[in-house]
């Protein structure tokens, strides 16, 4: 049975090792049951008990595959398969198991399950690699419950101090430290050097599907700047308070939402601008709102353009504050410039698609990924596959089993090329 996945492709006379598409799909579907929502999505917020269940399942599968599992101080999980060459740096694959509050089955989960499927395929075929292989599940990629986003990979790459990350709190005041301890994933493993990092992911946008392309060869990712915005006006009575004397924080927020949209639609270089979170105080229908907390997420392919967007936002903030007679505090909570992946690893992804005869195109990631921070400490690259309607961060997120299998085959090829077959 062991050689079942060794198949000969018509366009190449040598046998090519291939992953098991059914096993990959079944793993994704089993994982998606943990935190499953009524609409077919997944709600597995980072460091909740549901996240623990997802982690536990992943760890069990890793142990069943003969991997040794280590957890570090921010809860990142590393599952290792030894190589044959002493001292060779591990080649890692991975992504994240946490989801958005109304997330889907594939964002993050795919990269982790694809890494595991690569290992299972090698086990079954009896293939050893010279360098060790690792599957990593990074903590709090989404940045939804706790900011900053890319927290686990950020700590690992030295972008954030561990203590800084552990001290962050959610809206209920629970810290990362408390949440991590309560789910039993505050580990002690120290960061180790990696030889390379590969991440497979659904595209989360429409390009691959619209162009009928199976593999996205990811050149890099947009830079991002995230802000927390605190607007302070004054609560007052909705009836007696004249319009011209109000200090309406929600009116100011509304104008800022429009400004964020205007900025993102007028700047070039894949400019994006989103207000995804808004909290109104006291949130009562007959009180002029005295306080609003909101967020701004700016993205761009060029760092200079990203900075220019922020400059305009600051001007807008000053203008809106003066005109609405409120104070507005803008606090930057995430910044990373546009990133580029390692040319030789990107080439491996290209070659992988070529080898299997999959259609491919170069693509830039609009989403953040752990690979962005991993690229700072090890050569890194990503493989994208299409998702239905380009929809992600949504419970209806969907992807075709054959595309997920194709991306995993490309991952397998790229990893083997880097790690070396023993
Ligand atoms: C991660 O999901 C992002 O916000 O790009
Ligand atoms: Mn993701
Ligand atoms: Mn996401």
Tab-separated table of C-alpha atoms and ligand atoms in Angstrom:
chain	number	residue	atom	x	y	z
A	1	UNK	CA	0.000	0.000	0.000
A	2	UNK	CA	2.919	2.266	0.761
A	3	UNK	CA	3.573	3.136	-2.857
A	4	UNK	CA	0.011	3.947	-3.794
A	5	UNK	CA	0.756	7.644	-3.849
A	6	UNK	CA	3.686	7.166	-6.243
A	7	UNK	CA	2.103	7.806	-9.600
A	8	UNK	CA	3.466	8.370	-13.058
A	9	UNK	CA	2.358	11.569	-14.730
A	10	UNK	CA	1.974	11.583	-18.510
A	11	UNK	CA	4.073	14.677	-19.032
A	12	UNK	CA	7.060	13.177	-17.230
A	13	UNK	CA	8.319	9.622	-17.426
A	14	UNK	CA	9.655	9.524	-13.870
A	15	UNK	CA	7.334	8.687	-10.988
A	16	UNK	CA	6.305	11.709	-8.985
A	17	UNK	CA	5.421	11.430	-5.352
A	18	UNK	CA	1.964	12.851	-4.738
A	19	UNK	CA	-0.032	13.605	-1.642
A	20	UNK	CA	-3.295	11.847	-0.803
A	21	UNK	CA	-6.117	14.296	-1.719
A	22	UNK	CA	-8.799	12.424	0.244
A	23	UNK	CA	-6.732	12.289	3.399
A	24	UNK	CA	-6.011	16.026	3.155
A	25	UNK	CA	-9.695	16.806	2.641
A	26	UNK	CA	-10.824	14.505	5.468
A	27	UNK	CA	-8.347	16.136	7.853
A	28	UNK	CA	-9.621	19.592	6.937
A	29	UNK	CA	-13.224	18.515	7.408
A	30	UNK	CA	-12.493	16.862	10.773
A	31	UNK	CA	-10.694	19.976	11.996
A	32	UNK	CA	-13.548	22.186	10.753
A	33	UNK	CA	-15.950	20.384	13.100
A	34	UNK	CA	-14.120	22.020	15.992
A	35	UNK	CA	-15.816	25.389	16.315
A	36	UNK	CA	-18.221	24.655	13.441
A	37	UNK	CA	-20.926	27.286	12.936
A	38	UNK	CA	-24.460	26.821	11.672
A	39	UNK	CA	-23.656	28.510	8.378
A	40	UNK	CA	-20.881	26.033	7.606
A	41	UNK	CA	-18.011	28.146	8.866
A	42	UNK	CA	-15.689	27.950	11.842
A	43	UNK	CA	-15.364	30.114	14.948
A	44	UNK	CA	-12.115	29.095	16.625
A	45	UNK	CA	-10.849	32.254	18.243
A	46	UNK	CA	-7.269	32.128	19.384
A	47	UNK	CA	-6.512	30.758	22.859
A	48	UNK	CA	-10.115	29.740	23.593
A	49	UNK	CA	-11.131	26.239	24.630
A	50	UNK	CA	-12.168	25.596	21.023
A	51	UNK	CA	-8.664	26.571	19.895
A	52	UNK	CA	-7.318	24.111	22.477
A	53	UNK	CA	-9.429	21.324	20.989
A	54	UNK	CA	-8.116	22.133	17.500
A	55	UNK	CA	-4.547	22.169	18.795
A	56	UNK	CA	-5.054	18.898	20.673
A	57	UNK	CA	-6.307	17.188	17.524
A	58	UNK	CA	-3.359	18.500	15.503
A	59	UNK	CA	-0.884	17.376	18.164
A	60	UNK	CA	-2.466	13.921	18.301
A	61	UNK	CA	-2.217	13.575	14.531
A	62	UNK	CA	1.414	14.714	14.627
A	63	UNK	CA	2.268	12.136	17.285
A	64	UNK	CA	0.459	9.447	15.285
A	65	UNK	CA	2.697	10.431	12.348
A	66	UNK	CA	5.760	9.853	14.520
A	67	UNK	CA	6.636	13.523	14.969
A	68	UNK	CA	8.069	15.012	18.131
A	69	UNK	CA	6.078	17.990	19.334
A	70	UNK	CA	7.380	21.119	21.067
A	71	UNK	CA	5.519	24.231	22.222
A	72	UNK	CA	7.174	27.593	22.833
A	73	UNK	CA	6.393	30.436	25.223
A	74	UNK	CA	3.750	32.046	23.002
A	75	UNK	CA	2.092	28.698	22.278
A	76	UNK	CA	3.478	28.097	18.785
A	77	UNK	CA	3.506	24.340	18.072
A	78	UNK	CA	6.375	22.696	16.188
A	79	UNK	CA	6.123	19.063	15.083
A	80	UNK	CA	9.404	17.654	13.831
A	81	UNK	CA	10.432	14.758	11.610
A	82	UNK	CA	14.175	14.111	11.835
A	83	UNK	CA	16.443	14.330	8.808
A	84	UNK	CA	19.398	12.121	7.934
A	85	UNK	CA	22.035	14.847	7.968
A	86	UNK	CA	23.302	15.891	11.362
A	87	UNK	CA	23.138	19.626	11.903
A	88	UNK	CA	20.997	20.438	8.852
A	89	UNK	CA	18.529	23.220	9.611
A	90	UNK	CA	14.862	22.167	9.484
A	91	UNK	CA	12.632	23.044	6.571
A	92	UNK	CA	9.328	24.167	8.067
A	93	UNK	CA	5.798	24.298	6.712
A	94	UNK	CA	2.791	25.730	8.475
A	95	UNK	CA	0.177	28.380	9.089
A	96	UNK	CA	-2.415	28.922	11.843
A	97	UNK	CA	-5.330	27.108	13.478
A	98	UNK	CA	-7.142	30.173	14.848
A	99	UNK	CA	-9.962	31.764	12.851
A	100	UNK	CA	-11.873	34.998	12.605
A	101	UNK	CA	-15.087	35.243	14.726
A	102	UNK	CA	-17.038	34.224	11.629
A	103	UNK	CA	-14.292	32.439	9.741
A	104	UNK	CA	-14.103	29.558	7.314
A	105	UNK	CA	-12.710	26.046	7.134
A	106	UNK	CA	-9.561	26.809	5.157
A	107	UNK	CA	-7.900	30.093	6.194
A	108	UNK	CA	-4.862	28.881	8.137
A	109	UNK	CA	-6.098	25.325	8.652
A	110	UNK	CA	-5.113	24.487	5.083
A	111	UNK	CA	-1.451	25.435	5.561
A	112	UNK	CA	-1.165	23.358	8.732
A	113	UNK	CA	-3.021	20.337	7.334
A	114	UNK	CA	-1.046	20.556	4.067
A	115	UNK	CA	2.181	20.414	6.077
A	116	UNK	CA	0.928	17.366	7.949
A	117	UNK	CA	-0.171	15.744	4.681
A	118	UNK	CA	3.333	16.214	3.263
A	119	UNK	CA	4.714	14.364	6.293
A	120	UNK	CA	2.130	11.577	6.067
A	121	UNK	CA	2.908	11.150	2.357
A	122	UNK	CA	6.642	10.865	3.023
A	123	UNK	CA	6.023	8.411	5.867
A	124	UNK	CA	3.851	6.241	3.690
A	125	UNK	CA	6.316	6.253	0.790
A	126	UNK	CA	9.259	5.670	3.126
A	127	UNK	CA	11.046	8.789	1.893
A	128	UNK	CA	13.618	10.357	4.223
A	129	UNK	CA	14.928	13.863	3.839
A	130	UNK	CA	18.428	15.123	4.569
A	131	UNK	CA	17.187	18.139	6.518
A	132	UNK	CA	14.588	17.679	9.258
A	133	UNK	CA	11.037	18.741	8.418
A	134	UNK	CA	8.724	20.652	10.701
A	135	UNK	CA	5.056	21.548	10.725
A	136	UNK	CA	4.352	24.765	12.622
A	137	UNK	CA	1.014	26.061	13.935
A	138	UNK	CA	1.462	29.723	14.852
A	139	UNK	CA	-0.497	31.336	17.676
A	140	UNK	CA	-2.968	34.167	16.999
A	141	UNK	CA	-2.350	34.846	13.355
A	142	UNK	CA	-5.704	36.555	12.984
A	143	UNK	CA	-5.249	39.380	15.459
A	144	UNK	CA	-8.978	39.435	16.040
A	145	UNK	CA	-9.216	38.579	19.739
A	146	UNK	CA	-5.766	39.877	20.644
A	147	UNK	CA	-3.757	42.523	18.775
A	148	UNK	CA	-1.191	42.430	17.202
A	149	UNK	CA	-1.916	40.094	14.346
A	150	UNK	CA	0.781	37.505	13.466
A	151	UNK	CA	1.558	37.356	17.166
A	152	UNK	CA	3.143	33.900	17.389
A	153	UNK	CA	5.322	34.232	14.322
A	154	UNK	CA	6.105	37.817	15.339
A	155	UNK	CA	7.461	36.691	18.700
A	156	UNK	CA	9.339	33.846	17.044
A	157	UNK	CA	10.945	36.201	14.522
A	158	UNK	CA	11.891	38.706	17.238
A	159	UNK	CA	9.451	41.375	16.053
A	160	UNK	CA	7.768	41.389	19.494
A	161	UNK	CA	9.158	40.624	22.925
A	162	UNK	CA	7.464	37.594	24.481
A	163	UNK	CA	6.445	39.624	27.559
A	164	UNK	CA	4.881	42.308	25.389
A	165	UNK	CA	2.777	39.721	23.557
A	166	UNK	CA	1.782	37.927	26.770
A	167	UNK	CA	0.589	41.211	28.299
A	168	UNK	CA	-1.903	42.041	25.527
A	169	UNK	CA	-5.561	41.824	26.555
A	170	UNK	CA	-8.845	41.096	24.807
A	171	UNK	CA	-12.011	43.188	25.140
A	172	UNK	CA	-12.841	41.406	28.425
A	173	UNK	CA	-9.444	42.249	29.898
A	174	UNK	CA	-8.130	38.662	29.694
A	175	UNK	CA	-4.426	38.629	28.882
A	176	UNK	CA	-2.668	36.404	26.365
A	177	UNK	CA	-0.697	34.979	29.296
A	178	UNK	CA	-3.874	33.977	31.158
A	179	UNK	CA	-5.563	32.566	28.064
A	180	UNK	CA	-2.486	30.597	26.999
A	181	UNK	CA	-2.052	29.116	30.461
A	182	UNK	CA	-5.712	28.226	30.765
A	183	UNK	CA	-5.657	26.162	27.557
A	184	UNK	CA	-2.404	24.467	28.596
A	185	UNK	CA	-0.257	25.718	25.725
A	186	UNK	CA	2.259	27.948	27.496
A	187	UNK	CA	5.338	25.960	26.531
A	188	UNK	CA	9.033	26.244	27.222
A	189	UNK	CA	10.676	25.457	23.868
A	190	UNK	CA	13.253	28.031	22.840
A	191	UNK	CA	13.309	29.454	19.301
A	192	UNK	CA	15.513	27.408	16.974
A	193	UNK	CA	16.964	28.297	13.595
A	194	UNK	CA	15.051	27.299	10.491
A	195	UNK	CA	16.549	26.569	7.079
A	196	UNK	CA	13.428	27.609	5.176
A	197	UNK	CA	9.701	28.177	5.643
A	198	UNK	CA	6.862	27.358	3.241
A	199	UNK	CA	3.205	28.254	3.750
A	200	UNK	CA	0.277	27.023	1.684
A	201	UNK	CA	-2.889	29.120	1.864
A	202	UNK	CA	-6.101	29.831	0.003
A	203	UNK	CA	-5.787	33.073	-1.956
A	204	UNK	CA	-8.623	34.832	-0.084
A	205	UNK	CA	-9.185	36.985	-3.165
A	206	UNK	CA	-10.624	36.502	-6.661
A	207	UNK	CA	-7.591	36.493	-8.993
A	208	UNK	CA	-6.858	32.766	-9.322
A	209	UNK	CA	-10.485	31.780	-9.748
A	210	UNK	CA	-11.206	34.548	-12.238
A	211	UNK	CA	-8.164	33.642	-14.332
A	212	UNK	CA	-8.824	29.888	-13.997
A	213	UNK	CA	-5.398	29.381	-12.455
A	214	UNK	CA	-4.637	26.557	-10.029
A	215	UNK	CA	-1.443	27.769	-8.356
A	216	UNK	CA	-0.566	31.266	-7.198
A	217	UNK	CA	3.193	31.750	-6.954
A	218	UNK	CA	3.328	34.340	-4.194
A	219	UNK	CA	5.975	37.006	-4.701
A	220	UNK	CA	5.292	38.858	-1.465
A	221	UNK	CA	2.603	40.511	0.611
A	222	UNK	CA	1.181	43.989	1.022
A	223	UNK	CA	2.524	46.064	3.888
A	224	UNK	CA	0.072	46.923	6.649
A	225	UNK	CA	-0.502	49.647	9.221
A	226	UNK	CA	-3.198	49.117	11.835
A	227	UNK	CA	-4.532	51.788	14.185
A	228	UNK	CA	-6.724	51.884	17.262
A	229	UNK	CA	-8.792	55.058	17.199
A	230	UNK	CA	-10.332	56.481	20.377
A	231	UNK	CA	-12.825	59.311	19.860
A	232	UNK	CA	-14.020	61.267	22.864
A	233	UNK	CA	-16.924	63.688	22.665
A	234	UNK	CA	-19.680	64.134	25.208
A	235	UNK	CA	-22.796	62.114	26.029
A	236	UNK	CA	-25.826	64.370	25.936
A	237	UNK	CA	-29.590	64.197	25.613
A	238	UNK	CA	-30.923	63.501	22.108
A	239	UNK	CA	-33.777	65.974	22.480
A	240	UNK	CA	-32.683	69.162	24.235
A	241	UNK	CA	-29.108	69.268	22.849
A	242	UNK	CA	-29.035	71.543	19.765
A	243	UNK	CA	-27.322	70.082	16.701
A	244	UNK	CA	-24.666	72.791	16.597
A	245	UNK	CA	-23.440	72.277	20.152
A	246	UNK	CA	-23.177	68.473	20.107
A	247	UNK	CA	-19.913	66.651	20.523
A	248	UNK	CA	-20.990	63.508	18.724
A	249	UNK	CA	-18.258	60.860	18.666
A	250	UNK	CA	-20.191	58.626	16.268
A	251	UNK	CA	-20.625	61.457	13.787
A	252	UNK	CA	-16.846	61.932	13.873
A	253	UNK	CA	-16.334	58.179	13.469
A	254	UNK	CA	-18.694	58.090	10.508
A	255	UNK	CA	-16.757	60.829	8.776
A	256	UNK	CA	-13.517	58.949	9.433
A	257	UNK	CA	-14.966	55.762	7.951
A	258	UNK	CA	-15.656	57.720	4.766
A	259	UNK	CA	-12.151	59.216	4.857
A	260	UNK	CA	-10.537	55.772	5.171
A	261	UNK	CA	-12.527	54.637	2.168
A	262	UNK	CA	-11.678	57.777	0.192
A	263	UNK	CA	-7.964	57.390	0.937
A	264	UNK	CA	-7.901	53.737	-0.077
A	265	UNK	CA	-9.810	54.379	-3.279
A	266	UNK	CA	-7.665	57.323	-4.367
A	267	UNK	CA	-4.164	55.989	-3.627
A	268	UNK	CA	-2.392	53.597	-6.047
A	269	UNK	CA	-0.344	50.408	-5.476
A	270	UNK	CA	-3.110	48.080	-4.262
A	271	UNK	CA	-4.213	50.546	-1.572
A	272	UNK	CA	-6.733	49.074	0.855
A	273	UNK	CA	-8.480	50.714	3.796
A	274	UNK	CA	-10.923	49.103	6.208
A	275	UNK	CA	-12.761	50.041	9.385
A	276	UNK	CA	-13.813	46.639	10.673
A	277	UNK	CA	-14.475	47.354	14.328
A	278	UNK	CA	-16.599	50.055	15.950
A	279	UNK	CA	-17.784	50.326	19.535
A	280	UNK	CA	-20.204	53.081	20.501
A	281	UNK	CA	-20.725	54.426	24.028
A	282	UNK	CA	-23.179	54.453	25.649
A	283	UNK	CA	-25.015	52.899	22.652
A	284	UNK	CA	-28.437	54.087	23.651
A	285	UNK	CA	-30.869	55.415	21.057
A	286	UNK	CA	-31.661	58.693	22.797
A	287	UNK	CA	-28.137	59.627	23.864
A	288	UNK	CA	-25.736	61.535	21.611
A	289	UNK	CA	-22.751	59.123	21.614
A	290	UNK	CA	-19.886	60.441	23.703
A	291	UNK	CA	-17.228	57.867	22.864
A	292	UNK	CA	-16.280	55.554	20.024
A	293	UNK	CA	-13.490	53.042	19.660
A	294	UNK	CA	-12.715	51.955	16.137
A	295	UNK	CA	-9.949	50.439	14.066
A	296	UNK	CA	-8.240	51.314	10.785
A	297	UNK	CA	-6.480	48.713	8.623
A	298	UNK	CA	-4.389	50.215	5.791
A	299	UNK	CA	-2.488	48.093	3.260
A	300	UNK	CA	-0.295	48.846	0.272
A	301	UNK	CA	2.286	47.247	-1.998
A	302	UNK	CA	4.660	50.211	-1.557
A	303	UNK	CA	5.877	51.402	1.796
A	304	UNK	CA	6.098	55.044	0.681
A	305	UNK	CA	2.487	54.978	-0.507
A	306	UNK	CA	1.416	53.315	2.739
A	307	UNK	CA	3.081	56.169	4.670
A	308	UNK	CA	1.424	58.752	2.438
A	309	UNK	CA	-1.974	57.187	3.181
A	310	UNK	CA	-1.261	57.508	6.891
A	311	UNK	CA	-0.277	61.159	6.494
A	312	UNK	CA	-3.626	61.913	4.848
A	313	UNK	CA	-5.427	59.988	7.577
A	314	UNK	CA	-3.717	62.134	10.219
A	315	UNK	CA	-4.849	65.304	8.408
A	316	UNK	CA	-8.385	63.937	8.221
A	317	UNK	CA	-8.326	63.113	11.924
A	318	UNK	CA	-7.290	66.679	12.798
A	319	UNK	CA	-9.974	68.179	10.562
A	320	UNK	CA	-12.769	65.906	11.811
A	321	UNK	CA	-11.762	66.447	15.448
A	322	UNK	CA	-11.931	70.216	15.057
A	323	UNK	CA	-15.190	70.235	13.129
A	324	UNK	CA	-16.961	67.764	15.427
A	325	UNK	CA	-15.478	69.258	18.627
A	326	UNK	CA	-14.158	65.884	19.772
A	327	UNK	CA	-10.706	64.619	20.610
A	328	UNK	CA	-9.320	61.763	18.523
A	329	UNK	CA	-6.395	59.609	19.557
A	330	UNK	CA	-4.741	57.550	16.828
A	331	UNK	CA	-2.516	54.756	18.101
A	332	UNK	CA	-0.522	52.583	15.725
A	333	UNK	CA	-0.692	48.930	16.802
A	334	UNK	CA	0.694	47.013	13.819
A	335	UNK	CA	3.182	47.989	11.142
A	336	UNK	CA	5.061	45.899	8.676
A	337	UNK	CA	6.288	47.038	5.290
A	338	UNK	CA	5.505	45.198	2.052
A	339	UNK	CA	7.467	41.969	2.009
A	340	UNK	CA	9.196	39.953	-0.691
A	341	UNK	CA	9.706	36.225	-0.540
A	342	UNK	CA	13.013	34.446	-1.266
A	343	UNK	CA	13.652	34.157	-5.015
A	344	UNK	CA	14.981	30.586	-4.975
A	345	UNK	CA	12.071	29.301	-2.887
A	346	UNK	CA	9.597	31.149	-5.090
A	347	UNK	CA	11.270	29.399	-8.021
A	348	UNK	CA	10.735	26.024	-6.299
A	349	UNK	CA	7.036	26.784	-6.097
A	350	UNK	CA	7.028	27.679	-9.805
A	351	UNK	CA	8.883	24.478	-10.651
A	352	UNK	CA	6.510	22.438	-8.519
A	353	UNK	CA	3.508	23.742	-10.455
A	354	UNK	CA	5.355	23.120	-13.716
A	355	UNK	CA	6.272	19.587	-12.729
A	356	UNK	CA	2.645	18.643	-12.074
A	357	UNK	CA	1.351	20.541	-15.091
A	358	UNK	CA	-0.771	22.938	-13.037
A	359	UNK	CA	-1.588	26.371	-14.423
A	360	UNK	CA	0.202	29.074	-12.442
A	361	UNK	CA	0.630	32.810	-12.160
A	362	UNK	CA	2.607	35.192	-9.997
A	363	UNK	CA	0.540	36.919	-7.348
A	364	UNK	CA	0.925	39.383	-4.469
A	365	UNK	CA	-0.827	38.552	-1.202
A	366	UNK	CA	-3.308	41.121	0.040
A	367	UNK	CA	-3.590	39.234	3.322
A	368	UNK	CA	-1.046	39.002	6.092
A	369	UNK	CA	0.535	35.613	6.694
A	370	UNK	CA	2.982	34.194	9.193
A	371	UNK	CA	5.370	33.847	6.245
A	372	UNK	CA	5.732	37.645	6.314
A	373	UNK	CA	7.543	37.478	9.654
A	374	UNK	CA	9.251	34.165	8.953
A	375	UNK	CA	10.810	35.811	5.879
A	376	UNK	CA	12.790	37.996	8.275
A	377	UNK	CA	14.618	35.052	9.810
A	378	UNK	CA	14.625	32.363	7.099
A	379	UNK	CA	14.118	32.167	3.347
A	380	UNK	CA	10.339	31.868	2.935
A	381	UNK	CA	7.733	31.379	0.237
A	382	UNK	CA	4.023	30.713	-0.180
A	383	UNK	CA	1.731	28.668	-2.403
A	384	UNK	CA	-1.781	29.973	-3.083
A	385	UNK	CA	-4.776	28.046	-4.354
A	386	UNK	CA	-8.124	29.506	-5.472
A	387	UNK	CA	-11.112	29.888	-3.175
A	388	UNK	CA	-14.720	30.125	-4.247
A	389	UNK	CA	-15.779	33.613	-5.295
A	390	UNK	CA	-12.552	34.927	-3.758
A	391	UNK	CA	-14.439	35.019	-0.432
A	392	UNK	CA	-12.602	34.578	2.876
A	393	UNK	CA	-12.987	35.796	6.472
A	394	UNK	CA	-16.521	34.544	5.992
A	395	UNK	CA	-18.311	31.372	7.023
A	396	UNK	CA	-19.073	30.538	3.388
A	397	UNK	CA	-15.342	30.396	2.530
A	398	UNK	CA	-14.862	27.379	0.257
A	399	UNK	CA	-12.189	25.717	-1.861
A	400	UNK	CA	-12.166	22.746	-4.220
A	401	UNK	CA	-10.531	19.525	-2.997
A	402	UNK	CA	-8.560	19.197	-6.255
A	403	UNK	CA	-7.108	22.704	-5.892
A	404	UNK	CA	-6.166	22.085	-2.262
A	405	UNK	CA	-4.486	18.844	-3.332
A	406	UNK	CA	-2.615	20.640	-6.116
A	407	UNK	CA	-1.268	23.254	-3.706
A	408	UNK	CA	-0.187	20.499	-1.341
A	409	UNK	CA	1.614	18.657	-4.133
A	410	UNK	CA	3.482	21.860	-4.984
A	411	UNK	CA	4.338	22.265	-1.303
A	412	UNK	CA	5.647	18.689	-1.203
A	413	UNK	CA	7.826	19.276	-4.238
A	414	UNK	CA	9.219	22.593	-2.980
A	415	UNK	CA	9.948	21.144	0.450
A	416	UNK	CA	11.696	18.080	-0.954
A	417	UNK	CA	13.799	20.259	-3.229
A	418	UNK	CA	14.912	22.343	-0.282
A	419	UNK	CA	15.315	19.571	2.297
A	420	UNK	CA	16.954	17.082	-0.095
A	421	UNK	CA	15.851	13.456	-0.481
A	422	UNK	CA	18.210	11.197	1.456
B	1	LIG	C1	-4.958	38.221	8.149
B	1	LIG	O1	-5.897	37.459	8.150
B	1	LIG	C2	-5.023	39.532	7.564
B	1	LIG	O2	-5.651	40.413	8.165
B	1	LIG	O3	-4.521	39.731	6.460
B	2	LIG	MN1	-4.620	32.968	7.212
B	3	LIG	MN1	-7.300	35.223	8.215
